[in-house]
Amino acid sequence: MRNLTPATITQAFADYARNAPSARTRELLVSLAGHLHAFVRDNRLTEAEWNSAIDALTRAVGFTDNKRNEYILFSDLLGVSSLVDMVNAAGKGTPSSVLGPFHIENAPELPNGGDLWKGQVGEPLVVTGKVVDDKGDPARGTLLALWQNAGNGLYAQQDSNQHPTNYHARLGVAVDGSFAFSTVRPIAYKVPDDGPAGDMLRALGRDAWRPAHLHMIVQAPGRKPLITEFFPDDDKFLDRDAVFGVRAGLVLPFKRVADRAALPANLAARDTLPMPVWTATINLALPPL
Ligand code: BEZ
Ligand code: FE
């Protein structure tokens, strides 16, 4: 291997990996090295340019802890998280989307019809919907994990003035698959852009906005969890989501309702919500098993 050239180094890398214990890992790493080598060759990358990439990854360490992960943010902003989601998508039923960093396990249980808003800052929103399986039958036993930002644009994890589980909940659907809850209308917000991933956005002339969204993980018995999120159709950032999470089937009308009698009967805050409220209908179809 004394006569390596830019043209032969990729094959040399593959040959070195011939004893890899896992064929799949070998395939992935050889492919990754091949793409990186092609990137260097095609762009005639300079040492200074490569060092600035290494420097960004090194600085990302300082922005990563158990509350924030700058590496995942790079993956999100580069579109890689979204692409991994899309290449694994079932192609049927409600589309999936990116998880993002703010989901928490074991959020408090919210009864069907329950209220997350509790009079906090922002405009109340009533969400109703139904979960059906791939045959259109009610997906009884389904648990919905719900999370979103508060009316000030911040997730509970970003705001010491919020209870750590504010706007995080787990809700079991009714036997007919239906569900309802009241919450705050989520608002567009900027992903954290004070680290090297934010520097990358600025270098691209991009900004850090995500359109407003409601996150959901739909866990039906015996099925893979469906990770998804829903967006109001009037959000001005729908066509420039910093993390490429918008899918046409996840964009919904949010409508104003002034008539209290039109709200679902099981809504705990039915008699107290200040009218008019925003309403959204989220009908979920599970992908085939
Ligand atoms: C979010 O959904 O809130 C999010 C997703 C990816 C990166 C940062 C935030
Ligand atoms: Fe989010």
PDB file of C-alpha atoms and ligand atoms in Angstrom:
ATOM      1  CA  MET A   1       0.000   0.000   0.000  1.00  0.00           C
ATOM      2  CA  ARG A   2       2.892   2.367  -0.784  1.00  0.00           C
ATOM      3  CA  ASN A   3       1.452   3.790  -3.953  1.00  0.00           C
ATOM      4  CA  LEU A   4      -1.760   5.260  -2.647  1.00  0.00           C
ATOM      5  CA  THR A   5      -3.325   7.911  -4.837  1.00  0.00           C
ATOM      6  CA  PRO A   6      -6.499   9.956  -4.499  1.00  0.00           C
ATOM      7  CA  ALA A   7      -8.038   7.473  -6.890  1.00  0.00           C
ATOM      8  CA  THR A   8      -7.061   4.293  -4.994  1.00  0.00           C
ATOM      9  CA  ILE A   9      -7.499   5.259  -1.318  1.00  0.00           C
ATOM     10  CA  THR A  10     -11.202   4.396  -1.261  1.00  0.00           C
ATOM     11  CA  GLN A  11     -10.571   0.839  -2.462  1.00  0.00           C
ATOM     12  CA  ALA A  12      -7.707   0.566   0.039  1.00  0.00           C
ATOM     13  CA  PHE A  13     -10.097   1.520   2.832  1.00  0.00           C
ATOM     14  CA  ALA A  14     -12.548  -1.169   1.701  1.00  0.00           C
ATOM     15  CA  ASP A  15      -9.784  -3.783   1.514  1.00  0.00           C
ATOM     16  CA  TYR A  16      -8.607  -2.977   5.057  1.00  0.00           C
ATOM     17  CA  ALA A  17     -12.144  -3.683   6.305  1.00  0.00           C
ATOM     18  CA  ARG A  18     -12.340  -7.153   4.780  1.00  0.00           C
ATOM     19  CA  ASN A  19     -12.305  -8.833   8.220  1.00  0.00           C
ATOM     20  CA  ALA A  20     -15.067  -6.684   9.711  1.00  0.00           C
ATOM     21  CA  PRO A  21     -17.208  -8.880  11.984  1.00  0.00           C
ATOM     22  CA  SER A  22     -20.483  -7.370  10.751  1.00  0.00           C
ATOM     23  CA  ALA A  23     -21.143  -7.252   7.014  1.00  0.00           C
ATOM     24  CA  ARG A  24     -23.690  -4.464   7.431  1.00  0.00           C
ATOM     25  CA  THR A  25     -21.349  -2.309   9.517  1.00  0.00           C
ATOM     26  CA  ARG A  26     -18.620  -2.841   6.925  1.00  0.00           C
ATOM     27  CA  GLU A  27     -20.987  -1.889   4.125  1.00  0.00           C
ATOM     28  CA  LEU A  28     -22.007   1.303   5.924  1.00  0.00           C
ATOM     29  CA  LEU A  29     -18.509   2.408   6.940  1.00  0.00           C
ATOM     30  CA  VAL A  30     -16.990   1.684   3.538  1.00  0.00           C
ATOM     31  CA  SER A  31     -19.812   3.614   1.902  1.00  0.00           C
ATOM     32  CA  LEU A  32     -19.395   6.516   4.340  1.00  0.00           C
ATOM     33  CA  ALA A  33     -15.634   6.677   3.712  1.00  0.00           C
ATOM     34  CA  GLY A  34     -16.272   6.499  -0.032  1.00  0.00           C
ATOM     35  CA  HIS A  35     -18.669   9.459   0.102  1.00  0.00           C
ATOM     36  CA  LEU A  36     -16.260  11.450   2.270  1.00  0.00           C
ATOM     37  CA  HIS A  37     -13.356  10.689  -0.063  1.00  0.00           C
ATOM     38  CA  ALA A  38     -15.437  11.769  -3.056  1.00  0.00           C
ATOM     39  CA  PHE A  39     -16.385  14.962  -1.198  1.00  0.00           C
ATOM     40  CA  VAL A  40     -12.706  15.772  -0.614  1.00  0.00           C
ATOM     41  CA  ARG A  41     -11.695  14.952  -4.191  1.00  0.00           C
ATOM     42  CA  ASP A  42     -14.618  16.704  -5.900  1.00  0.00           C
ATOM     43  CA  ASN A  43     -14.206  19.891  -3.885  1.00  0.00           C
ATOM     44  CA  ARG A  44     -10.395  19.793  -3.671  1.00  0.00           C
ATOM     45  CA  LEU A  45     -10.904  20.426   0.048  1.00  0.00           C
ATOM     46  CA  THR A  46      -8.163  22.510   1.673  1.00  0.00           C
ATOM     47  CA  GLU A  47      -6.643  21.685   5.051  1.00  0.00           C
ATOM     48  CA  ALA A  48      -8.076  24.906   6.479  1.00  0.00           C
ATOM     49  CA  GLU A  49     -11.562  23.918   5.320  1.00  0.00           C
ATOM     50  CA  TRP A  50     -11.305  20.420   6.804  1.00  0.00           C
ATOM     51  CA  ASN A  51      -9.919  21.853  10.041  1.00  0.00           C
ATOM     52  CA  SER A  52     -12.888  24.176  10.349  1.00  0.00           C
ATOM     53  CA  ALA A  53     -15.221  21.154  10.098  1.00  0.00           C
ATOM     54  CA  ILE A  54     -13.210  19.338  12.802  1.00  0.00           C
ATOM     55  CA  ASP A  55     -13.276  22.519  14.886  1.00  0.00           C
ATOM     56  CA  ALA A  56     -17.102  22.690  14.637  1.00  0.00           C
ATOM     57  CA  LEU A  57     -17.369  19.074  15.819  1.00  0.00           C
ATOM     58  CA  THR A  58     -14.945  19.806  18.651  1.00  0.00           C
ATOM     59  CA  ARG A  59     -16.905  22.874  19.752  1.00  0.00           C
ATOM     60  CA  ALA A  60     -20.100  20.806  19.651  1.00  0.00           C
ATOM     61  CA  VAL A  61     -18.810  18.906  22.692  1.00  0.00           C
ATOM     62  CA  GLY A  62     -19.209  22.067  24.775  1.00  0.00           C
ATOM     63  CA  PHE A  63     -22.847  22.407  23.667  1.00  0.00           C
ATOM     64  CA  THR A  64     -23.768  18.800  24.448  1.00  0.00           C
ATOM     65  CA  ASP A  65     -25.025  17.548  27.788  1.00  0.00           C
ATOM     66  CA  ASN A  66     -28.009  15.563  29.034  1.00  0.00           C
ATOM     67  CA  LYS A  67     -30.368  18.422  28.044  1.00  0.00           C
ATOM     68  CA  ARG A  68     -28.985  19.326  24.633  1.00  0.00           C
ATOM     69  CA  ASN A  69     -27.155  17.429  21.902  1.00  0.00           C
ATOM     70  CA  GLU A  70     -25.427  19.553  19.273  1.00  0.00           C
ATOM     71  CA  TYR A  71     -24.626  16.463  17.172  1.00  0.00           C
ATOM     72  CA  ILE A  72     -28.321  15.603  16.835  1.00  0.00           C
ATOM     73  CA  LEU A  73     -28.952  19.246  15.968  1.00  0.00           C
ATOM     74  CA  PHE A  74     -26.349  19.006  13.161  1.00  0.00           C
ATOM     75  CA  SER A  75     -28.128  15.870  11.930  1.00  0.00           C
ATOM     76  CA  ASP A  76     -31.484  17.713  12.044  1.00  0.00           C
ATOM     77  CA  LEU A  77     -30.252  20.884  10.325  1.00  0.00           C
ATOM     78  CA  LEU A  78     -28.405  18.928   7.630  1.00  0.00           C
ATOM     79  CA  GLY A  79     -31.670  17.124   6.804  1.00  0.00           C
ATOM     80  CA  VAL A  80     -30.193  13.755   7.780  1.00  0.00           C
ATOM     81  CA  SER A  81     -32.673  13.042  10.621  1.00  0.00           C
ATOM     82  CA  SER A  82     -35.542  13.832   8.256  1.00  0.00           C
ATOM     83  CA  LEU A  83     -34.074  11.702   5.462  1.00  0.00           C
ATOM     84  CA  VAL A  84     -33.597   8.709   7.784  1.00  0.00           C
ATOM     85  CA  ASP A  85     -37.255   9.134   8.763  1.00  0.00           C
ATOM     86  CA  MET A  86     -38.404   9.339   5.133  1.00  0.00           C
ATOM     87  CA  VAL A  87     -36.428   6.360   3.821  1.00  0.00           C
ATOM     88  CA  ASN A  88     -37.927   4.225   6.598  1.00  0.00           C
ATOM     89  CA  ALA A  89     -41.483   5.545   6.215  1.00  0.00           C
ATOM     90  CA  ALA A  90     -44.285   3.056   5.658  1.00  0.00           C
ATOM     91  CA  GLY A  91     -45.687   5.154   2.793  1.00  0.00           C
ATOM     92  CA  LYS A  92     -49.222   4.467   4.032  1.00  0.00           C
ATOM     93  CA  GLY A  93     -51.272   5.987   6.825  1.00  0.00           C
ATOM     94  CA  THR A  94     -50.348   9.132   8.723  1.00  0.00           C
ATOM     95  CA  PRO A  95     -46.818  10.236   7.760  1.00  0.00           C
ATOM     96  CA  SER A  96     -44.061  10.113  10.339  1.00  0.00           C
ATOM     97  CA  SER A  97     -41.701  12.993  11.093  1.00  0.00           C
ATOM     98  CA  VAL A  98     -38.676  13.843  13.207  1.00  0.00           C
ATOM     99  CA  LEU A  99     -38.638  13.301  16.983  1.00  0.00           C
ATOM    100  CA  GLY A 100     -36.731  16.431  18.003  1.00  0.00           C
ATOM    101  CA  PRO A 101     -34.991  16.790  21.349  1.00  0.00           C
ATOM    102  CA  PHE A 102     -37.855  17.550  23.722  1.00  0.00           C
ATOM    103  CA  HIS A 103     -39.745  14.282  24.162  1.00  0.00           C
ATOM    104  CA  ILE A 104     -39.699  12.935  27.721  1.00  0.00           C
ATOM    105  CA  GLU A 105     -40.489   9.391  28.815  1.00  0.00           C
ATOM    106  CA  ASN A 106     -43.216   8.831  31.393  1.00  0.00           C
ATOM    107  CA  ALA A 107     -44.913  12.207  31.050  1.00  0.00           C
ATOM    108  CA  PRO A 108     -47.967  12.650  33.322  1.00  0.00           C
ATOM    109  CA  GLU A 109     -51.150  10.889  32.266  1.00  0.00           C
ATOM    110  CA  LEU A 110     -53.873  13.166  30.936  1.00  0.00           C
ATOM    111  CA  PRO A 111     -57.452  11.857  30.996  1.00  0.00           C
ATOM    112  CA  ASN A 112     -59.207  11.831  27.624  1.00  0.00           C
ATOM    113  CA  GLY A 113     -60.754  15.324  27.383  1.00  0.00           C
ATOM    114  CA  GLY A 114     -58.183  16.741  29.810  1.00  0.00           C
ATOM    115  CA  ASP A 115     -56.652  20.214  29.836  1.00  0.00           C
ATOM    116  CA  LEU A 116     -52.979  21.110  29.396  1.00  0.00           C
ATOM    117  CA  TRP A 117     -53.539  24.841  28.968  1.00  0.00           C
ATOM    118  CA  LYS A 118     -54.693  25.675  32.522  1.00  0.00           C
ATOM    119  CA  GLY A 119     -55.059  29.370  31.721  1.00  0.00           C
ATOM    120  CA  GLN A 120     -51.405  29.872  30.818  1.00  0.00           C
ATOM    121  CA  VAL A 121     -50.094  32.490  28.400  1.00  0.00           C
ATOM    122  CA  GLY A 122     -51.169  31.986  24.790  1.00  0.00           C
ATOM    123  CA  GLU A 123     -54.295  31.120  22.819  1.00  0.00           C
ATOM    124  CA  PRO A 124     -56.207  27.992  23.865  1.00  0.00           C
ATOM    125  CA  LEU A 125     -56.551  25.204  21.311  1.00  0.00           C
ATOM    126  CA  VAL A 126     -58.938  22.249  21.419  1.00  0.00           C
ATOM    127  CA  VAL A 127     -57.677  19.146  19.627  1.00  0.00           C
ATOM    128  CA  THR A 128     -60.017  16.314  18.740  1.00  0.00           C
ATOM    129  CA  GLY A 129     -59.413  13.245  16.640  1.00  0.00           C
ATOM    130  CA  LYS A 130     -59.555   9.534  16.187  1.00  0.00           C
ATOM    131  CA  VAL A 131     -56.956   6.818  15.712  1.00  0.00           C
ATOM    132  CA  VAL A 132     -57.773   3.998  13.305  1.00  0.00           C
ATOM    133  CA  ASP A 133     -55.727   0.995  12.218  1.00  0.00           C
ATOM    134  CA  ASP A 134     -54.799   0.179   8.621  1.00  0.00           C
ATOM    135  CA  LYS A 135     -58.243  -1.407   8.095  1.00  0.00           C
ATOM    136  CA  GLY A 136     -60.018   1.713   9.340  1.00  0.00           C
ATOM    137  CA  ASP A 137     -61.078   0.113  12.655  1.00  0.00           C
ATOM    138  CA  PRO A 138     -60.703   2.057  15.915  1.00  0.00           C
ATOM    139  CA  ALA A 139     -57.218   1.512  17.329  1.00  0.00           C
ATOM    140  CA  ARG A 140     -58.380   0.829  20.878  1.00  0.00           C
ATOM    141  CA  GLY A 141     -55.718   0.734  23.555  1.00  0.00           C
ATOM    142  CA  THR A 142     -53.626   3.381  21.762  1.00  0.00           C
ATOM    143  CA  LEU A 143     -51.564   5.697  23.935  1.00  0.00           C
ATOM    144  CA  LEU A 144     -50.655   9.147  22.610  1.00  0.00           C
ATOM    145  CA  ALA A 145     -47.533  10.866  23.883  1.00  0.00           C
ATOM    146  CA  LEU A 146     -48.046  14.608  23.401  1.00  0.00           C
ATOM    147  CA  TRP A 147     -45.585  17.445  23.699  1.00  0.00           C
ATOM    148  CA  GLN A 148     -45.235  20.964  22.396  1.00  0.00           C
ATOM    149  CA  ASN A 149     -43.902  24.384  23.264  1.00  0.00           C
ATOM    150  CA  ALA A 150     -45.719  26.786  25.575  1.00  0.00           C
ATOM    151  CA  GLY A 151     -47.380  30.056  24.549  1.00  0.00           C
ATOM    152  CA  ASN A 152     -44.050  31.856  25.015  1.00  0.00           C
ATOM    153  CA  GLY A 153     -42.450  29.631  22.351  1.00  0.00           C
ATOM    154  CA  LEU A 154     -40.319  27.654  24.794  1.00  0.00           C
ATOM    155  CA  TYR A 155     -40.433  23.985  25.718  1.00  0.00           C
ATOM    156  CA  ALA A 156     -40.543  23.243  29.441  1.00  0.00           C
ATOM    157  CA  GLN A 157     -36.923  22.009  29.222  1.00  0.00           C
ATOM    158  CA  GLN A 158     -35.820  25.429  27.965  1.00  0.00           C
ATOM    159  CA  ASP A 159     -37.658  27.516  30.551  1.00  0.00           C
ATOM    160  CA  SER A 160     -37.047  27.357  34.293  1.00  0.00           C
ATOM    161  CA  ASN A 161     -40.367  29.176  34.851  1.00  0.00           C
ATOM    162  CA  GLN A 162     -42.303  26.169  33.572  1.00  0.00           C
ATOM    163  CA  HIS A 163     -42.920  22.931  35.449  1.00  0.00           C
ATOM    164  CA  PRO A 164     -40.596  20.338  33.844  1.00  0.00           C
ATOM    165  CA  THR A 165     -43.574  18.411  32.420  1.00  0.00           C
ATOM    166  CA  ASN A 166     -45.603  21.443  31.278  1.00  0.00           C
ATOM    167  CA  TYR A 167     -47.233  20.599  27.908  1.00  0.00           C
ATOM    168  CA  HIS A 168     -46.013  17.007  28.078  1.00  0.00           C
ATOM    169  CA  ALA A 169     -48.637  14.281  28.527  1.00  0.00           C
ATOM    170  CA  ARG A 170     -49.702  10.726  27.793  1.00  0.00           C
ATOM    171  CA  LEU A 171     -53.328  10.220  26.817  1.00  0.00           C
ATOM    172  CA  GLY A 172     -55.161   6.919  26.264  1.00  0.00           C
ATOM    173  CA  VAL A 173     -57.765   7.019  23.467  1.00  0.00           C
ATOM    174  CA  ALA A 174     -61.369   5.896  24.018  1.00  0.00           C
ATOM    175  CA  VAL A 175     -62.565   2.452  22.841  1.00  0.00           C
ATOM    176  CA  ASP A 176     -63.760   4.018  19.593  1.00  0.00           C
ATOM    177  CA  GLY A 177     -60.257   5.442  19.033  1.00  0.00           C
ATOM    178  CA  SER A 178     -61.339   9.022  19.719  1.00  0.00           C
ATOM    179  CA  PHE A 179     -59.520  11.563  21.819  1.00  0.00           C
ATOM    180  CA  ALA A 180     -59.780  15.208  22.835  1.00  0.00           C
ATOM    181  CA  PHE A 181     -57.726  17.616  24.886  1.00  0.00           C
ATOM    182  CA  SER A 182     -57.273  21.326  25.356  1.00  0.00           C
ATOM    183  CA  THR A 183     -53.874  22.942  25.160  1.00  0.00           C
ATOM    184  CA  VAL A 184     -52.239  26.133  23.970  1.00  0.00           C
ATOM    185  CA  ARG A 185     -51.822  26.898  20.306  1.00  0.00           C
ATOM    186  CA  PRO A 186     -48.126  26.134  19.661  1.00  0.00           C
ATOM    187  CA  ILE A 187     -46.091  28.894  18.045  1.00  0.00           C
ATOM    188  CA  ALA A 188     -43.154  28.982  15.651  1.00  0.00           C
ATOM    189  CA  TYR A 189     -39.823  28.980  17.418  1.00  0.00           C
ATOM    190  CA  LYS A 190     -36.097  28.937  16.732  1.00  0.00           C
ATOM    191  CA  VAL A 191     -34.042  25.818  17.382  1.00  0.00           C
ATOM    192  CA  PRO A 192     -31.024  26.650  19.572  1.00  0.00           C
ATOM    193  CA  ASP A 193     -28.605  28.473  17.269  1.00  0.00           C
ATOM    194  CA  ASP A 194     -25.937  29.688  19.688  1.00  0.00           C
ATOM    195  CA  GLY A 195     -23.535  26.801  18.944  1.00  0.00           C
ATOM    196  CA  PRO A 196     -21.608  25.499  15.926  1.00  0.00           C
ATOM    197  CA  ALA A 197     -24.783  24.122  14.311  1.00  0.00           C
ATOM    198  CA  GLY A 198     -26.157  27.681  14.411  1.00  0.00           C
ATOM    199  CA  ASP A 199     -22.903  28.911  12.830  1.00  0.00           C
ATOM    200  CA  MET A 200     -23.546  26.454   9.998  1.00  0.00           C
ATOM    201  CA  LEU A 201     -27.018  27.958   9.464  1.00  0.00           C
ATOM    202  CA  ARG A 202     -25.541  31.455   9.303  1.00  0.00           C
ATOM    203  CA  ALA A 203     -22.872  30.240   6.862  1.00  0.00           C
ATOM    204  CA  LEU A 204     -25.723  28.947   4.688  1.00  0.00           C
ATOM    205  CA  GLY A 205     -27.655  32.232   4.975  1.00  0.00           C
ATOM    206  CA  ARG A 206     -30.428  30.266   6.678  1.00  0.00           C
ATOM    207  CA  ASP A 207     -32.247  30.867   9.926  1.00  0.00           C
ATOM    208  CA  ALA A 208     -33.306  28.590  12.765  1.00  0.00           C
ATOM    209  CA  TRP A 209     -37.111  28.811  12.585  1.00  0.00           C
ATOM    210  CA  ARG A 210     -39.393  25.808  12.876  1.00  0.00           C
ATOM    211  CA  PRO A 211     -43.083  26.277  12.070  1.00  0.00           C
ATOM    212  CA  ALA A 212     -45.441  25.810  15.033  1.00  0.00           C
ATOM    213  CA  HIS A 213     -46.128  22.129  15.693  1.00  0.00           C
ATOM    214  CA  LEU A 214     -47.677  19.613  18.054  1.00  0.00           C
ATOM    215  CA  HIS A 215     -45.575  16.484  18.575  1.00  0.00           C
ATOM    216  CA  MET A 216     -47.122  13.051  18.970  1.00  0.00           C
ATOM    217  CA  ILE A 217     -45.970   9.478  19.391  1.00  0.00           C
ATOM    218  CA  VAL A 218     -48.824   7.111  18.622  1.00  0.00           C
ATOM    219  CA  GLN A 219     -48.313   3.804  20.401  1.00  0.00           C
ATOM    220  CA  ALA A 220     -50.929   1.227  19.438  1.00  0.00           C
ATOM    221  CA  PRO A 221     -50.734  -2.224  21.087  1.00  0.00           C
ATOM    222  CA  GLY A 222     -48.383  -4.568  19.216  1.00  0.00           C
ATOM    223  CA  ARG A 223     -47.266  -1.934  16.708  1.00  0.00           C
ATOM    224  CA  LYS A 224     -44.187   0.153  16.103  1.00  0.00           C
ATOM    225  CA  PRO A 225     -44.574   3.638  17.592  1.00  0.00           C
ATOM    226  CA  LEU A 226     -45.494   6.270  15.022  1.00  0.00           C
ATOM    227  CA  ILE A 227     -43.447   9.409  15.675  1.00  0.00           C
ATOM    228  CA  THR A 228     -45.059  12.409  14.087  1.00  0.00           C
ATOM    229  CA  GLU A 229     -46.013  16.072  14.444  1.00  0.00           C
ATOM    230  CA  PHE A 230     -48.759  18.368  13.152  1.00  0.00           C
ATOM    231  CA  PHE A 231     -48.528  21.886  11.780  1.00  0.00           C
ATOM    232  CA  PRO A 232     -51.142  24.672  11.407  1.00  0.00           C
ATOM    233  CA  ASP A 233     -51.632  25.469   7.730  1.00  0.00           C
ATOM    234  CA  ASP A 234     -51.276  29.222   8.240  1.00  0.00           C
ATOM    235  CA  ASP A 235     -47.713  29.140   9.592  1.00  0.00           C
ATOM    236  CA  LYS A 236     -45.299  31.296   7.583  1.00  0.00           C
ATOM    237  CA  PHE A 237     -42.376  28.909   8.163  1.00  0.00           C
ATOM    238  CA  LEU A 238     -44.021  25.778   6.685  1.00  0.00           C
ATOM    239  CA  ASP A 239     -41.886  25.933   3.558  1.00  0.00           C
ATOM    240  CA  ARG A 240     -38.585  26.608   5.346  1.00  0.00           C
ATOM    241  CA  ASP A 241     -38.588  24.389   8.427  1.00  0.00           C
ATOM    242  CA  ALA A 242     -35.006  24.402   9.758  1.00  0.00           C
ATOM    243  CA  VAL A 243     -35.148  20.626  10.325  1.00  0.00           C
ATOM    244  CA  PHE A 244     -37.161  19.558   7.218  1.00  0.00           C
ATOM    245  CA  GLY A 245     -39.927  17.943   9.296  1.00  0.00           C
ATOM    246  CA  VAL A 246     -43.001  19.181   7.393  1.00  0.00           C
ATOM    247  CA  ARG A 247     -44.964  16.591   5.348  1.00  0.00           C
ATOM    248  CA  ALA A 248     -48.071  17.544   3.343  1.00  0.00           C
ATOM    249  CA  GLY A 249     -50.231  15.071   5.296  1.00  0.00           C
ATOM    250  CA  LEU A 250     -49.262  16.687   8.605  1.00  0.00           C
ATOM    251  CA  VAL A 251     -50.444  20.216   7.794  1.00  0.00           C
ATOM    252  CA  LEU A 252     -53.910  20.960   9.204  1.00  0.00           C
ATOM    253  CA  PRO A 253     -56.379  23.821   9.313  1.00  0.00           C
ATOM    254  CA  PHE A 254     -56.667  25.415  12.757  1.00  0.00           C
ATOM    255  CA  LYS A 255     -60.136  26.962  12.960  1.00  0.00           C
ATOM    256  CA  ARG A 256     -61.683  29.470  15.350  1.00  0.00           C
ATOM    257  CA  VAL A 257     -64.815  28.234  17.139  1.00  0.00           C
ATOM    258  CA  ALA A 258     -67.000  30.672  19.069  1.00  0.00           C
ATOM    259  CA  ASP A 259     -69.845  28.308  20.010  1.00  0.00           C
ATOM    260  CA  ARG A 260     -69.103  26.522  23.297  1.00  0.00           C
ATOM    261  CA  ALA A 261     -71.776  23.934  22.497  1.00  0.00           C
ATOM    262  CA  ALA A 262     -69.666  22.818  19.521  1.00  0.00           C
ATOM    263  CA  LEU A 263     -66.826  21.698  21.826  1.00  0.00           C
ATOM    264  CA  PRO A 264     -66.609  17.993  22.691  1.00  0.00           C
ATOM    265  CA  ALA A 265     -68.841  16.965  25.596  1.00  0.00           C
ATOM    266  CA  ASN A 266     -65.996  15.263  27.466  1.00  0.00           C
ATOM    267  CA  LEU A 267     -63.712  18.319  27.476  1.00  0.00           C
ATOM    268  CA  ALA A 268     -62.802  19.064  31.106  1.00  0.00           C
ATOM    269  CA  ALA A 269     -62.330  22.799  30.384  1.00  0.00           C
ATOM    270  CA  ARG A 270     -65.491  23.020  28.216  1.00  0.00           C
ATOM    271  CA  ASP A 271     -67.270  25.500  30.483  1.00  0.00           C
ATOM    272  CA  THR A 272     -64.267  27.627  31.335  1.00  0.00           C
ATOM    273  CA  LEU A 273     -62.247  28.120  28.131  1.00  0.00           C
ATOM    274  CA  PRO A 274     -62.449  31.762  26.967  1.00  0.00           C
ATOM    275  CA  MET A 275     -64.294  31.692  23.646  1.00  0.00           C
ATOM    276  CA  PRO A 276     -63.491  31.787  20.802  1.00  0.00           C
ATOM    277  CA  VAL A 277     -60.889  29.004  20.852  1.00  0.00           C
ATOM    278  CA  TRP A 278     -58.745  27.473  18.143  1.00  0.00           C
ATOM    279  CA  THR A 279     -59.699  23.935  17.134  1.00  0.00           C
ATOM    280  CA  ALA A 280     -57.850  21.290  15.162  1.00  0.00           C
ATOM    281  CA  THR A 281     -58.922  17.815  14.091  1.00  0.00           C
ATOM    282  CA  ILE A 282     -56.157  15.232  13.993  1.00  0.00           C
ATOM    283  CA  ASN A 283     -57.306  11.960  12.461  1.00  0.00           C
ATOM    284  CA  LEU A 284     -54.581   9.343  12.610  1.00  0.00           C
ATOM    285  CA  ALA A 285     -54.316   6.218  10.451  1.00  0.00           C
ATOM    286  CA  LEU A 286     -51.746   3.678  11.593  1.00  0.00           C
ATOM    287  CA  PRO A 287     -49.378   2.292   8.965  1.00  0.00           C
ATOM    288  CA  PRO A 288     -49.824  -1.421   8.131  1.00  0.00           C
ATOM    289  CA  LEU A 289     -48.184  -3.893  10.526  1.00  0.00           C
TER     290      LEU A 289
HETATM  291  C1  BEZ B   1     -38.311  20.402  17.712  1.00  0.00           C
HETATM  292  O1  BEZ B   1     -39.173  19.758  17.189  1.00  0.00           O
HETATM  293  O2  BEZ B   1     -38.639  21.129  18.602  1.00  0.00           O
HETATM  294  C2  BEZ B   1     -36.897  20.306  17.245  1.00  0.00           C
HETATM  295  C3  BEZ B   1     -36.580  19.391  16.279  1.00  0.00           C
HETATM  296  C4  BEZ B   1     -35.271  19.281  15.856  1.00  0.00           C
HETATM  297  C5  BEZ B   1     -34.294  20.097  16.409  1.00  0.00           C
HETATM  298  C6  BEZ B   1     -34.630  21.015  17.390  1.00  0.00           C
HETATM  299  C7  BEZ B   1     -35.931  21.127  17.805  1.00  0.00           C
HETATM  300 FE    FE B   2     -40.658  20.558  18.551  1.00  0.00          FE
END
